[in-house]
Amino acid sequence: MRGGGLLVAGTTSDAGKSVVTAGICRWLVRKGLKVAPFKGQNMSLNSFVTREGAEIGRAQAMQAQAARVEPTALMNPVLLKPGSDRSSQVILMGKPVGELSARGFFGKAGGSSPGEALRGGRREELFEPVLACLEELRSTYDAVICEGAGSPAEINLRRTDIVNMGIARAARLPVVVVGDIDRGGVFAQFFGTTALLAPEDQELVAGYLVNKFRGDVTLLEPGLDMLHGLTGRRTFGVLPYAHGLGIDEEDGLRVSLRGAVRESVVAPPVGEDVLRVAVCAVPLMSNFTDVDALAAEPGVVVRFVDRAEELVDADLVVVPGTRGTVRALAWLRERGLADALARRAAEGRPVLGICGGFQVLGEHIEDEVESRAGSVEGLGLLPVRVRFAPEKTLARPVGSALGEHVEGYEIHHGVADVRGGEPFLDGCRVGSVWGTHWHGSLESDGFRRAFLREVATAAGRRFVPAPDTSFGTLREEQLDRLGDLIEEHADTDALLRLIEQGAPAALPFVPPGAP
């Protein structure tokens, strides 16, 4: 039996597709349906490792959590991880297959079989494998909620589209278009998005969902009525602006749990002091969601920095992951941050390096894979030598540190040869400098508290971690809030009909259509 489906498209990037998709997943699973998220192609530096060792976008992992199912590679068959403005690493079915330029990925290649496409990563030829993943999910789940990418009206990319209307038309998915009204111009965006689609695509666009509305919704209703008159399509709901709901979207620094801490009322610190955390905003920063668990702690203040002066009053400096370790190392040196980190280490002030950040803290890097820079000297703060291997390490390690249980995930080409220091997860510690390849370790509550106690002691702060902060509970509360938004502010009966029955028949054409 084939399950129902829905494509959540957006008028723009960051219109709220990821969180709306998660909210619909949580609403449906609370109704007792078995539901799965899906995104045919994602571009993000924030990724996650599934239990079978596949790398997918963190947004799809978050949506799977909203749906209360285990994430798999089927939910995000194509992931692009930018390495520069013009090229990306292509991850196919959870495994890297190489680097491709934008022209190589989006341009017409012609003539390859799907198997060759999976090896070569050309977008147009990945259509059938992506569609097969969607159909496999629909054969297993009651409903599959698909997230689009960017805008479906990117007419320059329509011919090779495998994530928006291309997949919607092939799978006969109804489409709801999300628009961010907080940015302004949402009516023009809804109308223009529809009017730039071919008639066959417009047949599937059932209507709209307004996101991030502030104020009295009755003032908006005349515009919604006029939009219906112009397009023949209804609006399925007006979601109010809600603080702190951005969790694990694509790459915006405004998203994730730290947004909730910054934007909403925060519990006061348990001890006498706050703890200040500075995160170096290195180029191609990846999985910066690692610091979300720190920001969830009462009394911990997290900020992103790019100047050496901003490290002076920090109690902890985090050097996060990056898709460009050698480039990040050069950036740290150019900005004086490398010298500031060295001074901190000499003074016994805490520094934590995660993944690429761990690598730059080492003594030496040999890279013929990522940057092809060859031999590069690291910052020398940890006794570690790193060699980049062609094969990517993708793992879900479990271990202990500081007397506490720790779980994490690994995504890296660099292989660390640790030659001293105290063992710390898979890395090491020297004084108040820690380094590890493990992402997500700070989400382990007991370990996070123990680590923060060590940081507070080294920093001379009278900070005390809250004894009852549960990162997993906070995440579940956020996902429930997303489900509440859909349930309370969208026409859920109409959405359920769309998912089960598809787009209404005889939706009118809005000229001019695609050129």
Coordinates of C-alpha atoms in Angstrom, one line a residue:
M1 CA 0.0 0.0 0.0
R2 CA 1.3 3.5 -0.9
G3 CA 1.2 6.1 1.8
G4 CA 0.1 9.7 1.4
G5 CA 2.5 12.5 0.9
L6 CA 3.0 16.3 0.9
L7 CA 5.7 18.6 -0.3
V8 CA 6.4 21.7 1.8
A9 CA 8.0 24.2 -0.6
G10 CA 9.0 27.8 0.2
T11 CA 9.0 31.1 -1.4
T12 CA 12.7 31.5 -0.4
S13 CA 15.4 29.8 1.5
D14 CA 14.9 30.1 5.2
A15 CA 11.2 30.7 4.8
G16 CA 10.6 28.0 7.5
K17 CA 10.3 24.8 5.4
S18 CA 12.4 22.7 7.8
V19 CA 10.5 23.6 11.0
V20 CA 7.1 23.5 9.3
T21 CA 7.9 20.0 8.0
A22 CA 9.0 19.0 11.5
G23 CA 5.8 20.4 12.9
I24 CA 3.6 18.5 10.5
C25 CA 5.6 15.3 11.3
R26 CA 5.0 15.8 15.0
W27 CA 1.4 16.6 14.6
L28 CA 0.8 13.5 12.5
V29 CA 2.6 11.2 14.8
R30 CA 0.6 12.4 17.7
K31 CA -2.5 11.5 15.7
G32 CA -1.2 7.9 15.5
L33 CA 0.2 7.9 12.0
K34 CA 3.5 6.4 11.0
V35 CA 5.3 9.3 9.3
A36 CA 8.7 9.9 7.8
P37 CA 10.5 13.1 6.5
F38 CA 12.2 13.3 3.2
K39 CA 14.4 15.8 1.3
G40 CA 15.7 14.6 -2.1
Q41 CA 18.6 17.0 -2.1
N42 CA 20.0 19.1 0.7
M43 CA 22.8 21.6 0.8
S44 CA 24.2 22.0 4.3
L45 CA 27.4 21.9 6.4
N46 CA 25.3 20.6 9.4
S47 CA 25.0 16.9 9.0
F48 CA 24.4 13.8 11.2
V49 CA 25.4 10.2 11.1
T50 CA 22.6 7.5 11.2
R51 CA 23.0 4.3 13.1
E52 CA 23.9 2.5 9.9
G53 CA 26.8 4.9 9.3
A54 CA 25.2 7.2 6.7
E55 CA 25.6 10.9 6.6
I56 CA 22.5 13.0 6.1
G57 CA 21.4 16.6 6.8
R58 CA 20.8 17.4 10.4
A59 CA 17.5 19.0 9.5
Q60 CA 16.2 15.6 8.3
A61 CA 17.6 13.9 11.5
M62 CA 15.6 16.5 13.5
Q63 CA 12.5 15.9 11.4
A64 CA 12.9 12.1 12.0
Q65 CA 13.0 12.8 15.7
A66 CA 9.8 14.9 15.4
A67 CA 8.3 11.9 13.6
R68 CA 9.6 9.6 16.4
V69 CA 11.4 7.4 13.9
E70 CA 15.1 6.5 13.4
P71 CA 16.7 8.6 10.6
T72 CA 18.0 6.7 7.6
A73 CA 19.8 7.6 4.3
L74 CA 16.5 7.2 2.5
M75 CA 15.3 10.4 4.1
N76 CA 18.1 12.5 2.5
P77 CA 19.6 10.6 -0.5
V78 CA 21.6 13.6 -1.8
L79 CA 23.6 15.9 0.5
L80 CA 25.9 18.7 -0.8
K81 CA 28.5 20.0 1.6
P82 CA 30.0 23.2 0.2
G83 CA 33.8 23.4 0.2
S84 CA 33.9 26.8 -1.6
D85 CA 31.5 29.1 -3.4
R86 CA 31.7 26.9 -6.5
S87 CA 32.2 23.3 -5.4
S88 CA 30.7 20.9 -2.9
Q89 CA 31.3 17.4 -1.7
V90 CA 28.5 15.1 -2.9
I91 CA 27.1 12.7 -0.4
L92 CA 25.0 10.0 -2.0
M93 CA 22.9 7.5 0.1
G94 CA 25.0 8.6 3.1
K95 CA 28.5 8.1 1.5
P96 CA 30.8 10.7 -0.1
V97 CA 31.5 10.2 -3.8
G98 CA 33.7 13.1 -4.6
E99 CA 33.8 16.9 -5.2
L100 CA 31.8 18.5 -8.0
S101 CA 31.6 22.1 -9.2
A102 CA 28.2 23.7 -9.4
R103 CA 28.4 23.5 -13.2
G104 CA 29.3 19.8 -13.0
F105 CA 26.4 19.1 -10.6
F106 CA 23.7 21.3 -12.2
G107 CA 24.8 21.1 -15.8
K108 CA 23.6 18.6 -18.3
A109 CA 25.7 15.5 -18.4
G110 CA 23.6 13.0 -20.4
G111 CA 24.1 9.4 -21.2
S112 CA 24.9 7.9 -17.7
S113 CA 22.9 5.2 -16.0
P114 CA 21.6 5.8 -12.5
G115 CA 24.5 3.7 -11.1
E116 CA 27.0 5.9 -12.9
A117 CA 25.1 9.0 -11.7
L118 CA 25.5 7.7 -8.1
R119 CA 29.2 7.6 -8.6
G120 CA 29.4 10.8 -10.5
G121 CA 26.8 12.8 -8.6
R122 CA 25.3 14.7 -11.6
R123 CA 22.0 16.1 -10.5
E124 CA 19.8 15.4 -13.5
E125 CA 20.7 11.7 -13.5
L126 CA 20.0 11.3 -9.8
F127 CA 16.3 11.8 -10.3
E128 CA 15.4 8.1 -10.5
P129 CA 17.4 7.0 -7.5
V130 CA 15.9 9.9 -5.5
L131 CA 12.4 9.1 -6.6
A132 CA 13.0 5.4 -5.7
C133 CA 14.0 6.4 -2.1
L134 CA 10.8 8.4 -1.8
E135 CA 8.7 5.5 -3.1
E136 CA 10.4 3.1 -0.7
L137 CA 9.4 5.4 2.2
R138 CA 5.8 5.7 0.9
S139 CA 5.6 1.9 0.8
T140 CA 6.5 1.7 4.5
Y141 CA 4.9 4.8 6.1
D142 CA 1.4 6.1 6.3
A143 CA 2.6 9.5 5.2
V144 CA 5.9 11.1 3.9
I145 CA 6.3 14.8 4.5
C146 CA 8.8 16.1 2.0
E147 CA 10.8 19.4 2.3
G148 CA 11.7 21.4 -0.8
A149 CA 14.9 23.4 -1.3
G150 CA 15.2 27.1 -1.9
S151 CA 12.2 28.1 -4.1
P152 CA 10.3 25.9 -6.6
A153 CA 10.3 28.9 -9.0
E154 CA 14.0 28.8 -9.7
I155 CA 13.3 28.6 -13.4
N156 CA 17.0 28.3 -14.3
L157 CA 17.2 25.0 -12.4
R158 CA 13.7 23.5 -13.2
R159 CA 15.0 21.1 -15.9
T160 CA 17.3 19.3 -13.5
D161 CA 15.0 19.7 -10.4
I162 CA 15.0 16.6 -8.1
V163 CA 13.8 18.3 -4.9
N164 CA 10.9 20.6 -5.6
M165 CA 8.4 20.4 -8.5
G166 CA 10.3 17.7 -10.3
I167 CA 9.8 15.2 -7.5
A168 CA 6.3 16.5 -6.8
R169 CA 5.1 16.0 -10.3
A170 CA 6.7 12.5 -10.6
A171 CA 5.2 11.4 -7.3
R172 CA 2.0 13.3 -7.7
L173 CA 2.5 15.1 -4.4
P174 CA 0.3 18.0 -3.4
V175 CA 2.4 21.1 -2.6
V176 CA 2.0 23.8 0.1
V177 CA 4.1 26.9 -0.3
V178 CA 5.5 28.5 3.0
G179 CA 6.2 32.2 3.1
D180 CA 8.0 34.2 5.8
I181 CA 5.7 37.3 6.3
D182 CA 8.2 38.8 8.8
R183 CA 10.4 39.7 5.9
G184 CA 7.7 41.5 4.0
G185 CA 6.4 40.9 0.5
V186 CA 4.8 37.6 1.2
F187 CA 1.7 38.1 -1.1
A188 CA 4.0 39.0 -4.0
Q189 CA 6.1 35.9 -3.2
F190 CA 3.1 33.6 -3.1
F191 CA 1.7 35.0 -6.4
G192 CA 5.0 35.2 -8.2
T193 CA 6.0 31.7 -7.1
T194 CA 2.8 30.2 -8.5
A195 CA 2.8 32.3 -11.7
L196 CA 6.4 31.2 -12.6
L197 CA 5.5 27.5 -12.6
A198 CA 4.5 25.5 -15.7
P199 CA 0.8 24.5 -15.9
E200 CA 1.6 20.9 -15.0
D201 CA 3.4 22.1 -11.8
Q202 CA 0.7 24.6 -10.9
E203 CA -1.8 21.8 -10.9
L204 CA -0.1 20.4 -7.7
V205 CA 0.2 23.7 -5.8
A206 CA -2.8 23.5 -3.5
G207 CA -2.2 26.6 -1.5
Y208 CA -0.1 28.6 1.0
L209 CA 1.0 28.7 4.6
V210 CA 2.0 32.0 6.2
N211 CA 4.9 31.8 8.6
K212 CA 6.1 34.1 11.4
F213 CA 3.1 36.5 11.6
R214 CA 3.0 39.1 14.3
G215 CA -0.2 40.9 15.3
D216 CA -3.9 40.6 14.7
V217 CA -4.6 37.9 12.1
T218 CA -7.9 39.6 11.2
L219 CA -5.9 42.4 9.6
L220 CA -4.3 39.9 7.3
E221 CA -7.5 38.2 6.2
P222 CA -8.5 40.7 3.4
G223 CA -5.1 40.0 1.8
L224 CA -5.6 36.3 2.0
D225 CA -9.0 36.6 0.4
M226 CA -7.5 38.7 -2.4
L227 CA -4.7 36.1 -2.9
H228 CA -7.4 33.4 -3.2
G229 CA -9.2 35.5 -5.8
L230 CA -6.0 36.0 -7.8
T231 CA -4.7 32.4 -7.7
G232 CA -7.7 30.3 -6.9
R233 CA -5.8 28.8 -4.0
R234 CA -6.5 28.9 -0.3
T235 CA -4.2 29.6 2.7
F236 CA -4.0 26.6 5.0
G237 CA -2.9 28.6 8.0
V238 CA -1.2 31.6 9.6
L239 CA 1.6 30.5 12.0
P240 CA 2.4 33.2 14.6
Y241 CA 6.0 34.3 15.2
A242 CA 7.3 32.1 18.0
H243 CA 10.7 32.7 19.6
G244 CA 13.2 30.0 19.7
L245 CA 11.7 27.5 17.3
G246 CA 14.6 27.3 14.8
I247 CA 16.2 23.9 15.4
D248 CA 18.7 22.3 13.0
E249 CA 17.7 23.9 9.8
E250 CA 20.3 24.5 7.2
D251 CA 23.3 26.8 7.9
G252 CA 21.9 30.0 9.4
L253 CA 23.6 31.0 12.7
R254 CA 20.2 32.2 13.9
V255 CA 18.8 28.7 14.1
S256 CA 19.1 25.9 16.6
L257 CA 18.5 25.8 20.4
R258 CA 20.8 28.7 21.2
G259 CA 18.2 30.9 19.5
A260 CA 15.7 29.8 22.2
V261 CA 18.1 30.7 24.9
R262 CA 18.9 34.1 23.4
E263 CA 15.4 35.1 22.5
S264 CA 13.3 33.8 25.4
V265 CA 13.4 34.2 29.2
V266 CA 16.4 32.3 30.5
A267 CA 16.7 30.8 34.0
P268 CA 19.2 32.6 36.2
P269 CA 22.5 30.9 36.9
V270 CA 22.6 28.4 39.7
G271 CA 25.9 29.7 41.0
E272 CA 27.1 33.3 41.5
D273 CA 28.7 33.7 38.1
V274 CA 27.7 33.2 34.5
L275 CA 30.0 31.4 32.1
R276 CA 31.0 33.1 28.9
V277 CA 31.6 30.9 25.8
A278 CA 33.2 32.3 22.6
V279 CA 32.9 30.2 19.4
C280 CA 35.4 31.0 16.7
A281 CA 33.3 31.5 13.5
V282 CA 35.7 29.8 11.2
P283 CA 35.1 29.6 7.5
L284 CA 32.9 26.7 6.3
M285 CA 31.9 26.1 9.9
S286 CA 30.1 22.8 10.2
N287 CA 28.0 21.2 12.9
F288 CA 28.0 24.4 15.0
T289 CA 25.0 22.9 16.6
D290 CA 27.5 21.3 19.0
V291 CA 27.3 24.4 21.2
D292 CA 23.5 24.3 21.5
A293 CA 23.7 22.1 24.6
L294 CA 26.0 24.7 26.2
A295 CA 23.6 27.5 25.4
A296 CA 20.8 25.4 26.9
E297 CA 22.4 25.6 30.4
P298 CA 21.2 28.4 32.7
G299 CA 23.9 30.9 33.1
V300 CA 25.9 30.0 30.0
V301 CA 26.2 32.8 27.5
V302 CA 27.3 31.7 24.0
R303 CA 28.4 34.0 21.2
F304 CA 30.2 33.7 17.9
V305 CA 33.3 35.7 17.4
D306 CA 35.8 36.6 14.7
R307 CA 38.3 38.9 16.4
A308 CA 41.0 38.2 18.9
E309 CA 39.8 40.9 21.3
E310 CA 36.5 39.0 21.7
L311 CA 38.4 36.1 23.4
V312 CA 39.7 38.2 26.2
D313 CA 36.7 37.9 28.6
A314 CA 35.7 34.4 27.4
D315 CA 35.8 31.6 30.0
L316 CA 35.8 29.0 27.3
V317 CA 36.7 29.2 23.6
V318 CA 35.4 26.6 21.2
V319 CA 37.0 26.0 17.9
P320 CA 34.2 24.2 16.0
G321 CA 34.1 21.8 13.1
T322 CA 34.8 23.0 9.6
R323 CA 34.8 21.6 6.0
G324 CA 38.0 23.5 5.4
T325 CA 40.5 22.7 8.2
V326 CA 43.6 24.3 6.5
R327 CA 41.6 27.3 5.4
A328 CA 40.3 27.7 9.0
L329 CA 43.8 27.5 10.3
A330 CA 45.0 30.3 7.9
W331 CA 41.9 32.4 9.0
L332 CA 42.8 32.0 12.7
R333 CA 46.3 33.2 12.0
E334 CA 45.3 36.1 9.8
R335 CA 42.9 37.5 12.4
G336 CA 45.2 37.1 15.4
L337 CA 43.0 34.4 16.9
A338 CA 45.7 31.8 16.7
D339 CA 48.0 33.9 18.9
A340 CA 45.2 34.6 21.3
L341 CA 44.5 30.8 21.6
A342 CA 48.2 30.2 22.2
R343 CA 48.1 32.8 25.0
R344 CA 45.1 31.2 26.5
A345 CA 46.7 27.8 26.5
A346 CA 49.9 29.1 28.2
E347 CA 47.7 30.8 30.9
G348 CA 45.7 27.6 31.5
R349 CA 42.5 29.1 30.2
P350 CA 40.0 26.6 28.7
V351 CA 39.9 25.9 24.9
L352 CA 37.9 23.1 23.3
G353 CA 38.5 21.9 19.7
I354 CA 35.8 19.8 18.0
C355 CA 36.5 17.8 14.8
G356 CA 38.2 20.3 12.4
G357 CA 38.8 22.5 15.5
F358 CA 40.6 19.7 17.2
Q359 CA 42.7 19.2 14.1
V360 CA 43.9 22.8 13.9
L361 CA 45.0 22.6 17.6
G362 CA 47.4 19.8 16.7
E363 CA 51.1 20.0 15.7
H364 CA 50.9 19.0 12.1
I365 CA 48.4 18.4 9.2
E366 CA 49.0 16.4 6.1
D367 CA 46.3 17.1 3.7
E368 CA 46.2 15.8 0.1
V369 CA 42.4 15.3 0.2
E370 CA 40.4 18.3 1.4
S371 CA 42.6 21.3 0.6
R372 CA 45.4 19.5 -1.2
A373 CA 47.7 21.9 0.7
G374 CA 50.1 19.1 1.6
S375 CA 52.1 19.6 4.8
V376 CA 50.9 22.4 7.1
E377 CA 51.9 23.3 10.6
G378 CA 49.1 23.4 13.2
L379 CA 48.8 25.6 16.3
G380 CA 50.8 23.1 18.3
L381 CA 48.5 23.3 21.4
L382 CA 47.9 19.5 21.4
P383 CA 50.4 16.6 20.7
V384 CA 48.5 15.4 17.7
R385 CA 49.4 14.9 14.0
V386 CA 46.6 14.6 11.5
R387 CA 46.6 12.9 8.1
F388 CA 43.7 13.3 5.8
A389 CA 42.5 10.0 4.3
P390 CA 40.4 9.6 1.2
E391 CA 37.8 7.6 3.1
K392 CA 35.5 9.5 5.4
T393 CA 35.1 8.3 9.0
L394 CA 31.3 8.1 9.8
A395 CA 30.6 6.6 13.2
R396 CA 28.4 6.8 16.3
P397 CA 30.9 6.3 19.1
V398 CA 30.0 5.6 22.7
G399 CA 32.5 6.0 25.6
S400 CA 33.2 7.9 28.8
A401 CA 35.1 11.0 29.9
L402 CA 35.4 12.9 33.2
G403 CA 33.7 9.9 34.8
E404 CA 30.5 10.2 32.7
H405 CA 28.9 8.3 29.9
V406 CA 29.2 10.1 26.5
E407 CA 27.6 9.5 23.1
G408 CA 28.5 11.3 19.9
Y409 CA 29.0 11.0 16.2
E410 CA 32.0 11.4 13.9
I411 CA 32.2 12.9 10.4
H412 CA 35.8 13.6 9.2
H413 CA 38.5 12.7 6.7
G414 CA 41.3 13.6 9.1
V415 CA 42.9 10.7 11.0
A416 CA 44.5 11.8 14.3
D417 CA 47.7 10.3 15.7
V418 CA 47.6 11.3 19.3
R419 CA 51.1 11.3 20.8
G420 CA 50.6 12.5 24.4
G421 CA 48.4 14.2 26.8
E422 CA 45.5 12.7 28.8
P423 CA 43.0 10.7 26.8
F424 CA 39.8 12.6 26.1
L425 CA 37.2 10.8 24.1
D426 CA 39.1 9.8 20.9
G427 CA 41.4 12.9 21.3
C428 CA 43.4 14.3 24.2
R429 CA 43.7 16.9 26.9
V430 CA 46.7 19.0 27.8
G431 CA 46.1 21.3 30.8
S432 CA 43.0 23.2 29.9
V433 CA 43.0 22.5 26.2
W434 CA 40.7 19.7 25.1
G435 CA 40.3 18.2 21.6
T436 CA 38.0 15.5 20.1
H437 CA 36.5 14.4 16.8
W438 CA 33.2 13.7 18.5
H439 CA 30.3 15.9 17.6
G440 CA 27.3 15.9 19.9
S441 CA 29.2 14.9 23.0
L442 CA 27.9 17.9 25.0
E443 CA 24.3 16.6 24.5
S444 CA 25.2 14.0 27.1
D445 CA 23.9 15.7 30.3
G446 CA 26.2 14.3 32.9
F447 CA 29.3 14.8 30.8
R448 CA 28.3 18.4 29.9
R449 CA 27.9 19.2 33.6
A450 CA 31.3 17.7 34.5
F451 CA 33.0 19.5 31.7
L452 CA 31.5 22.9 32.7
R453 CA 32.6 22.3 36.2
E454 CA 36.1 21.8 35.0
V455 CA 35.9 24.9 32.8
A456 CA 34.5 27.0 35.7
T457 CA 37.3 25.9 38.0
A458 CA 40.0 26.7 35.4
A459 CA 38.4 30.0 34.6
G460 CA 38.1 31.0 38.2
R461 CA 34.3 31.4 38.0
R462 CA 31.8 30.6 40.7
F463 CA 29.6 29.0 38.1
V464 CA 27.5 25.9 39.0
P465 CA 25.8 23.8 36.3
A466 CA 22.1 23.3 36.8
P467 CA 21.5 19.8 38.2
D468 CA 18.5 19.0 36.1
T469 CA 19.0 20.4 32.6
S470 CA 18.1 17.7 30.1
F471 CA 19.0 18.6 26.5
G472 CA 16.9 15.7 25.2
T473 CA 13.9 17.0 27.1
L474 CA 14.4 20.5 25.9
R475 CA 14.6 19.2 22.3
E476 CA 11.4 17.2 22.7
E477 CA 9.6 20.3 24.2
Q478 CA 10.6 22.3 21.1
L479 CA 9.4 19.6 18.7
D480 CA 6.1 19.5 20.6
R481 CA 5.8 23.3 20.3
L482 CA 6.2 22.9 16.5
G483 CA 3.5 20.3 16.5
D484 CA 1.3 22.7 18.6
L485 CA 1.8 25.5 16.0
I486 CA 0.5 23.3 13.2
E487 CA -2.4 21.9 15.3
E488 CA -3.5 25.3 16.7
H489 CA -2.9 27.6 13.7
A490 CA -3.3 25.5 10.5
D491 CA -6.4 23.9 9.0
T492 CA -5.3 20.4 9.9
D493 CA -8.4 18.7 8.5
A494 CA -7.6 20.3 5.1
L495 CA -3.9 19.3 5.4
L496 CA -4.8 15.8 6.2
R497 CA -7.1 15.6 3.1
L498 CA -4.2 16.9 1.0
I499 CA -1.8 14.3 2.4
E500 CA -4.3 11.4 1.8
Q501 CA -6.0 12.5 -1.4
G502 CA -3.6 14.8 -3.2
A503 CA -4.1 18.3 -4.7
P504 CA -7.7 19.4 -5.5
A505 CA -8.8 18.9 -9.1
A506 CA -9.1 21.8 -11.6
L507 CA -6.9 24.3 -9.8
P508 CA -6.7 27.4 -12.1
F509 CA -3.7 28.4 -14.1
V510 CA -2.0 31.6 -13.1
P511 CA -0.3 33.3 -16.1
P512 CA 2.3 33.6 -17.4
G513 CA 3.7 30.2 -16.3
A514 CA 7.2 29.1 -16.8
P515 CA 9.0 30.6 -19.8

